[in-house]
Every structure is written in C-alpha cells, then in structure tokens.
PDB file of C-alpha atoms in Angstrom:
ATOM      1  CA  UNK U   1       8.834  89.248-251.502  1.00 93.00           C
ATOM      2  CA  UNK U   2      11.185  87.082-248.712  1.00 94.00           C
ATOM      3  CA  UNK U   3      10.348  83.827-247.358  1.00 94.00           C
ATOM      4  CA  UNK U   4       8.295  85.566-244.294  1.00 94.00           C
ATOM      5  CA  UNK U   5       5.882  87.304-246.456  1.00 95.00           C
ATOM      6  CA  UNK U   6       5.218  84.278-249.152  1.00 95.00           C
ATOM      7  CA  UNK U   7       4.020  81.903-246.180  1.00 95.00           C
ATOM      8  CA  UNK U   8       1.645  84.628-244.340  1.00 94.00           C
ATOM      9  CA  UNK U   9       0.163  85.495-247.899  1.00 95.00           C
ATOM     10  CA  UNK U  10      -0.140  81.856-248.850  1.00 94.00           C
ATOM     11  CA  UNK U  11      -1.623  80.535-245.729  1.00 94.00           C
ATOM     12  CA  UNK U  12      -4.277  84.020-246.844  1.00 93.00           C
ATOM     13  CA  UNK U  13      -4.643  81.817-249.821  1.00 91.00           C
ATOM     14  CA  UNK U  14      -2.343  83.171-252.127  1.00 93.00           C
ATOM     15  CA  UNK U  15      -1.366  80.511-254.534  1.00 93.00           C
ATOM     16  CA  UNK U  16       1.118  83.216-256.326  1.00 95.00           C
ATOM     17  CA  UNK U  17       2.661  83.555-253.003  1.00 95.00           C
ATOM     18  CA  UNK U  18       3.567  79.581-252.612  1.00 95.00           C
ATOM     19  CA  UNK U  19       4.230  80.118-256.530  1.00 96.00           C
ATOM     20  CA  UNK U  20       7.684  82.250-255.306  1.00 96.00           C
ATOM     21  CA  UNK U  21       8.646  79.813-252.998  1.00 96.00           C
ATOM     22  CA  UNK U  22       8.128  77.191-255.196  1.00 96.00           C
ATOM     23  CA  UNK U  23      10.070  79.387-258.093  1.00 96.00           C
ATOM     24  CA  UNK U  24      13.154  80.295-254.912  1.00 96.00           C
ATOM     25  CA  UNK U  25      13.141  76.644-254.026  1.00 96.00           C
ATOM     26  CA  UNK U  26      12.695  74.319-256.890  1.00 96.00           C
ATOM     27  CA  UNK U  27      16.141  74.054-257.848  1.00 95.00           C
ATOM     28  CA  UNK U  28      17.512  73.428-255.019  1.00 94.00           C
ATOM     29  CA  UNK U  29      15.120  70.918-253.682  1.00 95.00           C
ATOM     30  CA  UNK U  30      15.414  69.084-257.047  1.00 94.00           C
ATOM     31  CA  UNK U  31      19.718  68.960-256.439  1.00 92.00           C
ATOM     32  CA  UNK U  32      18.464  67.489-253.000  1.00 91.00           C
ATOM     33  CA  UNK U  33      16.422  64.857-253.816  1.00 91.00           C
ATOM     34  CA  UNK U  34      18.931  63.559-256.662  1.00 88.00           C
ATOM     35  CA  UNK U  35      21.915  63.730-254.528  1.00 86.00           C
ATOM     36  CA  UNK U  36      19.722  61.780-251.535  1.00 86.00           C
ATOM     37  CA  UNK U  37      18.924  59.463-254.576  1.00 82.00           C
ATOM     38  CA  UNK U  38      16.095  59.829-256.231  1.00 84.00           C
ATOM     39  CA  UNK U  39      17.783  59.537-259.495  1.00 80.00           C
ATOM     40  CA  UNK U  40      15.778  60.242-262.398  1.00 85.00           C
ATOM     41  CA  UNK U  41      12.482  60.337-259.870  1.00 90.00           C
ATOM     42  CA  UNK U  42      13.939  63.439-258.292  1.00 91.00           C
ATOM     43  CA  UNK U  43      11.347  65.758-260.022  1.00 93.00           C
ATOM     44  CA  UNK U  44       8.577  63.657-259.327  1.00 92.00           C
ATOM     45  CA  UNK U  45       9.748  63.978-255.325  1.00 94.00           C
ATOM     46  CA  UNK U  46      10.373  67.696-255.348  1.00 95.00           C
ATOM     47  CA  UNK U  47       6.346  68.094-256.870  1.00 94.00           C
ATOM     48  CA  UNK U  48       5.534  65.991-253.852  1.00 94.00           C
ATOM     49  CA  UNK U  49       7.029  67.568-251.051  1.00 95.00           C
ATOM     50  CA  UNK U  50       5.936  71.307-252.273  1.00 96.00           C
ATOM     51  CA  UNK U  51       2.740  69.755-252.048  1.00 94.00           C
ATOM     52  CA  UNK U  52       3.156  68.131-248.948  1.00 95.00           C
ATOM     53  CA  UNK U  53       5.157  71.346-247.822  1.00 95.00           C
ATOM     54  CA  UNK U  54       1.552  73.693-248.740  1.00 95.00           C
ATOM     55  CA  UNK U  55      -0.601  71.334-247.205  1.00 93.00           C
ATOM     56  CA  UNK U  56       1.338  71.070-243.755  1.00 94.00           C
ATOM     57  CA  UNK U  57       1.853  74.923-244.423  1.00 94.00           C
ATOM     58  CA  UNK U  58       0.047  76.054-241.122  1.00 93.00           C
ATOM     59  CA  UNK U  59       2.279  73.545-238.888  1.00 93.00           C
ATOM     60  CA  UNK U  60       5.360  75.615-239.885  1.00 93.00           C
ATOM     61  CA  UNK U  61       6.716  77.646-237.271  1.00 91.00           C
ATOM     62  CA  UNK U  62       7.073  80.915-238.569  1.00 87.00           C
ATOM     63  CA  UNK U  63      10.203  81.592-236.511  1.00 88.00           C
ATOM     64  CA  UNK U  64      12.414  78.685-238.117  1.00 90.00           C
ATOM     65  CA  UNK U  65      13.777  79.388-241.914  1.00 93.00           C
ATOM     66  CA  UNK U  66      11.409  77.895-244.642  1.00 95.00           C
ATOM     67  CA  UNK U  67      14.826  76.143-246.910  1.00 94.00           C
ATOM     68  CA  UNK U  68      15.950  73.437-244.562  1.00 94.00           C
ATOM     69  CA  UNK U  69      11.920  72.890-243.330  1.00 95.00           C
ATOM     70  CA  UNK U  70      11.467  72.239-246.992  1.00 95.00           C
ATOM     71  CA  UNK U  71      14.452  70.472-247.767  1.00 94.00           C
ATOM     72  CA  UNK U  72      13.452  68.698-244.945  1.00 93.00           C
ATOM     73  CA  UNK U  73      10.416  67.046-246.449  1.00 95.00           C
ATOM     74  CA  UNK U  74      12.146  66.686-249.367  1.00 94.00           C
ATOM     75  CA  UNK U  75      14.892  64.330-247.972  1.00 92.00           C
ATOM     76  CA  UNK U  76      11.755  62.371-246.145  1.00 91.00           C
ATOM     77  CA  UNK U  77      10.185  61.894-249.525  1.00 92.00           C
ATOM     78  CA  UNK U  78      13.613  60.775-250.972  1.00 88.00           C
ATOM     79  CA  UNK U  79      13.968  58.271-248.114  1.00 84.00           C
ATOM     80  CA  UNK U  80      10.594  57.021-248.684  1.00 84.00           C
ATOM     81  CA  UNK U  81      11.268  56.712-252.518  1.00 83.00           C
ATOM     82  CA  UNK U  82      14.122  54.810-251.795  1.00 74.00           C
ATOM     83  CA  UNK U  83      13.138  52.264-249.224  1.00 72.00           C
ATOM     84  CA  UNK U  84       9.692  51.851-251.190  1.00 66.00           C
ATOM     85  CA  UNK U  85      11.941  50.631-254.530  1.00 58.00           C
ATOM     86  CA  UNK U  86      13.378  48.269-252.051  1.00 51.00           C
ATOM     87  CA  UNK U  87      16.957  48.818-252.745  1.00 41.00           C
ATOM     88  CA  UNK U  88      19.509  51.417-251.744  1.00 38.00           C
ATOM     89  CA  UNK U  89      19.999  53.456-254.716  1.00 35.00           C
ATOM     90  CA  UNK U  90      23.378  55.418-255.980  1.00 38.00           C
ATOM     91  CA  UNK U  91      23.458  59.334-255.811  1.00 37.00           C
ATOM     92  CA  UNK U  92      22.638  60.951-259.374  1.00 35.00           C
ATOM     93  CA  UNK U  93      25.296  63.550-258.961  1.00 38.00           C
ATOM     94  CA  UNK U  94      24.565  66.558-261.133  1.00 37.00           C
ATOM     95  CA  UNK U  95      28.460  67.684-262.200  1.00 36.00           C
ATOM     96  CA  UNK U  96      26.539  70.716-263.865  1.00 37.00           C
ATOM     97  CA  UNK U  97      25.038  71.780-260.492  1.00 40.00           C
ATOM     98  CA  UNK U  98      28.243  71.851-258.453  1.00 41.00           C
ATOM     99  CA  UNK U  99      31.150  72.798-261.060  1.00 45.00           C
ATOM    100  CA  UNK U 100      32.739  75.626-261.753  1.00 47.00           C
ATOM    101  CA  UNK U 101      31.242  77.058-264.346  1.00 47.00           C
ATOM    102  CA  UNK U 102      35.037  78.413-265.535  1.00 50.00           C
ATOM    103  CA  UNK U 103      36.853  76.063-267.636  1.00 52.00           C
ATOM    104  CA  UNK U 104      40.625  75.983-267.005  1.00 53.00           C
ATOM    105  CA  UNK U 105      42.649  77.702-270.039  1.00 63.00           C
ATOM    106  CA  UNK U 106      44.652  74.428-271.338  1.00 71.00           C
ATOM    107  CA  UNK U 107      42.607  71.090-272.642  1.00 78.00           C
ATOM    108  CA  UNK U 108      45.437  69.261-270.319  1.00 76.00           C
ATOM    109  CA  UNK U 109      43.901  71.197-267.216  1.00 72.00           C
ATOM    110  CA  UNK U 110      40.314  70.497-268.026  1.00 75.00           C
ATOM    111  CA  UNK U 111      41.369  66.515-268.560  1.00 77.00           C
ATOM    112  CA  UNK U 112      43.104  66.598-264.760  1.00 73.00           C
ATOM    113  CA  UNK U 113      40.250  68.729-263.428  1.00 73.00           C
ATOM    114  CA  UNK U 114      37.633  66.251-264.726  1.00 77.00           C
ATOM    115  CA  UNK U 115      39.557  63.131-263.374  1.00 78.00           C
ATOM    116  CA  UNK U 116      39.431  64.930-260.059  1.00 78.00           C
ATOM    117  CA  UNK U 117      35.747  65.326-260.373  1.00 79.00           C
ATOM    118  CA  UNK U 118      34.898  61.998-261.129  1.00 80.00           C
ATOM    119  CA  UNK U 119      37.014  60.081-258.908  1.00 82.00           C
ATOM    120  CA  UNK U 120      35.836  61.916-256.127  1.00 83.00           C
ATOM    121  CA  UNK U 121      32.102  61.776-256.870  1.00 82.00           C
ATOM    122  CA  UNK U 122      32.595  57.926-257.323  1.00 83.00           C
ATOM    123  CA  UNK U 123      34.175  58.146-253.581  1.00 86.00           C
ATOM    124  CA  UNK U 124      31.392  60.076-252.713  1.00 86.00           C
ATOM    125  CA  UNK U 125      29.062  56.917-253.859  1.00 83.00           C
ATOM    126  CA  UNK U 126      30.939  54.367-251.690  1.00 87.00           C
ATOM    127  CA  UNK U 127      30.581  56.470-248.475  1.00 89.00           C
ATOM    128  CA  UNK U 128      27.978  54.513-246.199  1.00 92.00           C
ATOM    129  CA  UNK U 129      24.434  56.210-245.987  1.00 88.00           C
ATOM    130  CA  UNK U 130      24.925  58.615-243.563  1.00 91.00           C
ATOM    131  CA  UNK U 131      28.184  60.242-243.960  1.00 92.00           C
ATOM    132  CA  UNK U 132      27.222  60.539-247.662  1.00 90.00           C
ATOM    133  CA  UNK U 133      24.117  62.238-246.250  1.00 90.00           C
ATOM    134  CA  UNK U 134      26.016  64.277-244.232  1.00 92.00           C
ATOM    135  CA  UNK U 135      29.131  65.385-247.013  1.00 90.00           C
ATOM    136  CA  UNK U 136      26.429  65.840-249.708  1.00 89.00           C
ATOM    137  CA  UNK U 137      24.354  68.439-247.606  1.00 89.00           C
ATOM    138  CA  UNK U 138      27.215  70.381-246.089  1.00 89.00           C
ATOM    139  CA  UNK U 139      29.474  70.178-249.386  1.00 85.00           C
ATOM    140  CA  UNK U 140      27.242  69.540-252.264  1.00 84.00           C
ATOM    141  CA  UNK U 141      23.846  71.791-250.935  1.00 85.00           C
ATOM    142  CA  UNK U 142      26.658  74.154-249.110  1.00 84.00           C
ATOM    143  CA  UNK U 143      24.110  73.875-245.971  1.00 87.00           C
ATOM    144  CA  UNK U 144      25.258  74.865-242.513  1.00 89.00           C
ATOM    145  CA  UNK U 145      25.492  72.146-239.676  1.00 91.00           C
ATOM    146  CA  UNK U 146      22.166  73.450-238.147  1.00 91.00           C
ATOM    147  CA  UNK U 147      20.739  73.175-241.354  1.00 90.00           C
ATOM    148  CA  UNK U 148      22.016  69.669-242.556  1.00 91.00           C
ATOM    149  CA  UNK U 149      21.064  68.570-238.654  1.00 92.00           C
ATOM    150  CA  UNK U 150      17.121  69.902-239.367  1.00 90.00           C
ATOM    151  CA  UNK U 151      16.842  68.902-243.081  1.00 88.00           C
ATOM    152  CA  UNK U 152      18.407  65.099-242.274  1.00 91.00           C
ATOM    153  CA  UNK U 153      16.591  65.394-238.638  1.00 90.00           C
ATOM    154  CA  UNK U 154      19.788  64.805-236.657  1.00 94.00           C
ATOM    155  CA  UNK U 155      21.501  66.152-233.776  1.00 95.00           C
ATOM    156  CA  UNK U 156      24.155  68.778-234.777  1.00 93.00           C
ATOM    157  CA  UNK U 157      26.770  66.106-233.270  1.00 95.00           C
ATOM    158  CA  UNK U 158      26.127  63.288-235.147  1.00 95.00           C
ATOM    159  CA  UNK U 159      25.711  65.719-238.691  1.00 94.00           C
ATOM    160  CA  UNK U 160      29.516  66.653-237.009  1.00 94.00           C
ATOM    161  CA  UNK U 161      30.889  63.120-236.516  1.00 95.00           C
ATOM    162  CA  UNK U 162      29.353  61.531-240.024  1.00 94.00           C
ATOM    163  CA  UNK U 163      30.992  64.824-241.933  1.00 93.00           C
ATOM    164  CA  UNK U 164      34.219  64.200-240.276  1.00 93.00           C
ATOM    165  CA  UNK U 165      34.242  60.762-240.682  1.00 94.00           C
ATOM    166  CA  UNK U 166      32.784  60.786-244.566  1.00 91.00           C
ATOM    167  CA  UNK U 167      35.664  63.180-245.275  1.00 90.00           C
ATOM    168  CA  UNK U 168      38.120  61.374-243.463  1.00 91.00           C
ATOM    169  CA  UNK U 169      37.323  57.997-246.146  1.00 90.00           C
ATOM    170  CA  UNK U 170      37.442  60.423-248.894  1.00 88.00           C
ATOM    171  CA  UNK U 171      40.659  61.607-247.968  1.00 87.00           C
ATOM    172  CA  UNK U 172      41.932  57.966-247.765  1.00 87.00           C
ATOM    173  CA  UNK U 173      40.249  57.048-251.138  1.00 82.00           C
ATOM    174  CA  UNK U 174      41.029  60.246-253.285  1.00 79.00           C
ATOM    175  CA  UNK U 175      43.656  62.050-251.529  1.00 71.00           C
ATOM    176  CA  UNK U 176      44.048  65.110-249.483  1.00 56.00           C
ATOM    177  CA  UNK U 177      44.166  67.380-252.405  1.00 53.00           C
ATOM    178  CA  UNK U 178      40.602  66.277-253.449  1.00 50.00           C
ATOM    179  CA  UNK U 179      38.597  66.096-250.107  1.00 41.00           C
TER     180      UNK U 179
END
C-alpha cells in the first residue's frame, strides 16, 4: 500500500491504514527528532506528532508527499520540546543510524574511521542552530533541499545558505577530508 492509499483509507477510518504509515515512518521520524534534539525524549515526540499528524490528517494536501509533512510536525514538536525545557539542548547523534554498517578489514582502520566519526559529530554539535538544522536534514536524514526547506519551514535559499555555511565551519573544524 503507498503513501496515497494509507491517507485516503485512514481518513475512511482505517486505523491499519495510519498503522503503515506509522510502521514506514517511525524510524525515521524517531532519527529526526533525536538529531533536532530531543535526546532521550525523542520517542515520546515521534508518538506525539503521529498523533498530531492523524488528527490534522484531513488538512493534508493530498498532492504534497506525506515524509517531509510528517517530519515536519515532528521537527515542530522537537522545537517545542526544546524551548519548553528552557535550554538549548545537544543533538543525540545515533552513530548506529548513519554508519556504515561495513567494518573496515584492519582494527587500525576501524580506530581512524571512528576518530573521523566522532570528531566530526562533535563539530556537528558546535554548529549554531540553524546550519546544524540544515547539515543534519540534508546529510544525516539524506533529505532533498525542498524537503529540508518544508520539514524546517524555510525558504529553499536560506536551507541553501545555512548548508553551505554549516559545511563550510565543518570544513574549518575537521578538515576537508571529513566534511
């Protein structure tokens, strides 16, 4: 069943319908809210925005793609997590999520590769709001511009300008052959 067919059968009612988008999207809306920062709350924001998301399910226009509508609410949530603890919060990177699952064939390899890793996800971290915003939706969700500009509500030039200039700092921080 695609996207198209889950929303007119669950507007019908269909609560196994909304079940397959919730089954399609969960992961991915879960990787979302932790790398916006909800941290260890990030479940308790996905179960809110597929709420949200079925509630508000008529208001969808069924000629835009469900993912970044979703993802959408799901950054609002995030926000709304965050500002409501009352402090900015660091991104709860999932390595597991966005490695390779392929291990390099010597331990000295795997050592390098995992310095690499970390030293750029702690870059990542510094970046201010938005260009983190920006970096982790086009390079951490792999989301197109048009997508990161619906899901963080943005024109496609400023999703443009914060990538550029987040990846710029990273380059500066890590090093071209990590950004």
């Amino acid at each position: 069943m695609d996207d198209d067919e889950a929303i007119a059968r669950s507007l019908k009612g269909d609560l196994a319908a909304y079940e397959v988008l919730v089954a399609r999207y969960s992961t991915l809306a879960h990787r979302t809210a932790a790398m916006l920062g909800a941290a260890d709350e990030a479940e308790d924001v996905v179960q809110e925005a597929f709420v949200k998301a079925f509630r508000h399910l008529a208001s969808f226009r069924r000629d835009a793609p469900f993912k970044p509508w979703l993802l959408r609410i799901v950054a609002n949530e995030t926000h709304n997590l965050t500002r409501s603890r009352g402090r900015r919060t660091d991104l709860a990177l999932r390595l597991s999520a966005t490695a390779s699952t392929r291990a390099p064939d010597d331990p000295e390899g795997a050592a390098v590769a995992a310095d690499r890793r970390s030293r750029l996800l702690a870059a990542v971290r510094t970046l201010p709001e938005r260009e983190r915003q920006a970096v982790v939706c086009r390079y951490f969700l792999q989301l197109s511009e048009a997508e990161t500009a619906q899901v963080l509500d943005w024109p496609v030039g400023t999703v443009k300008s914060s990538t550029h200039r987040g990846l710029a700092r990273l380059r500066e921080e890590v090093g071209d052959e990590l950004a």
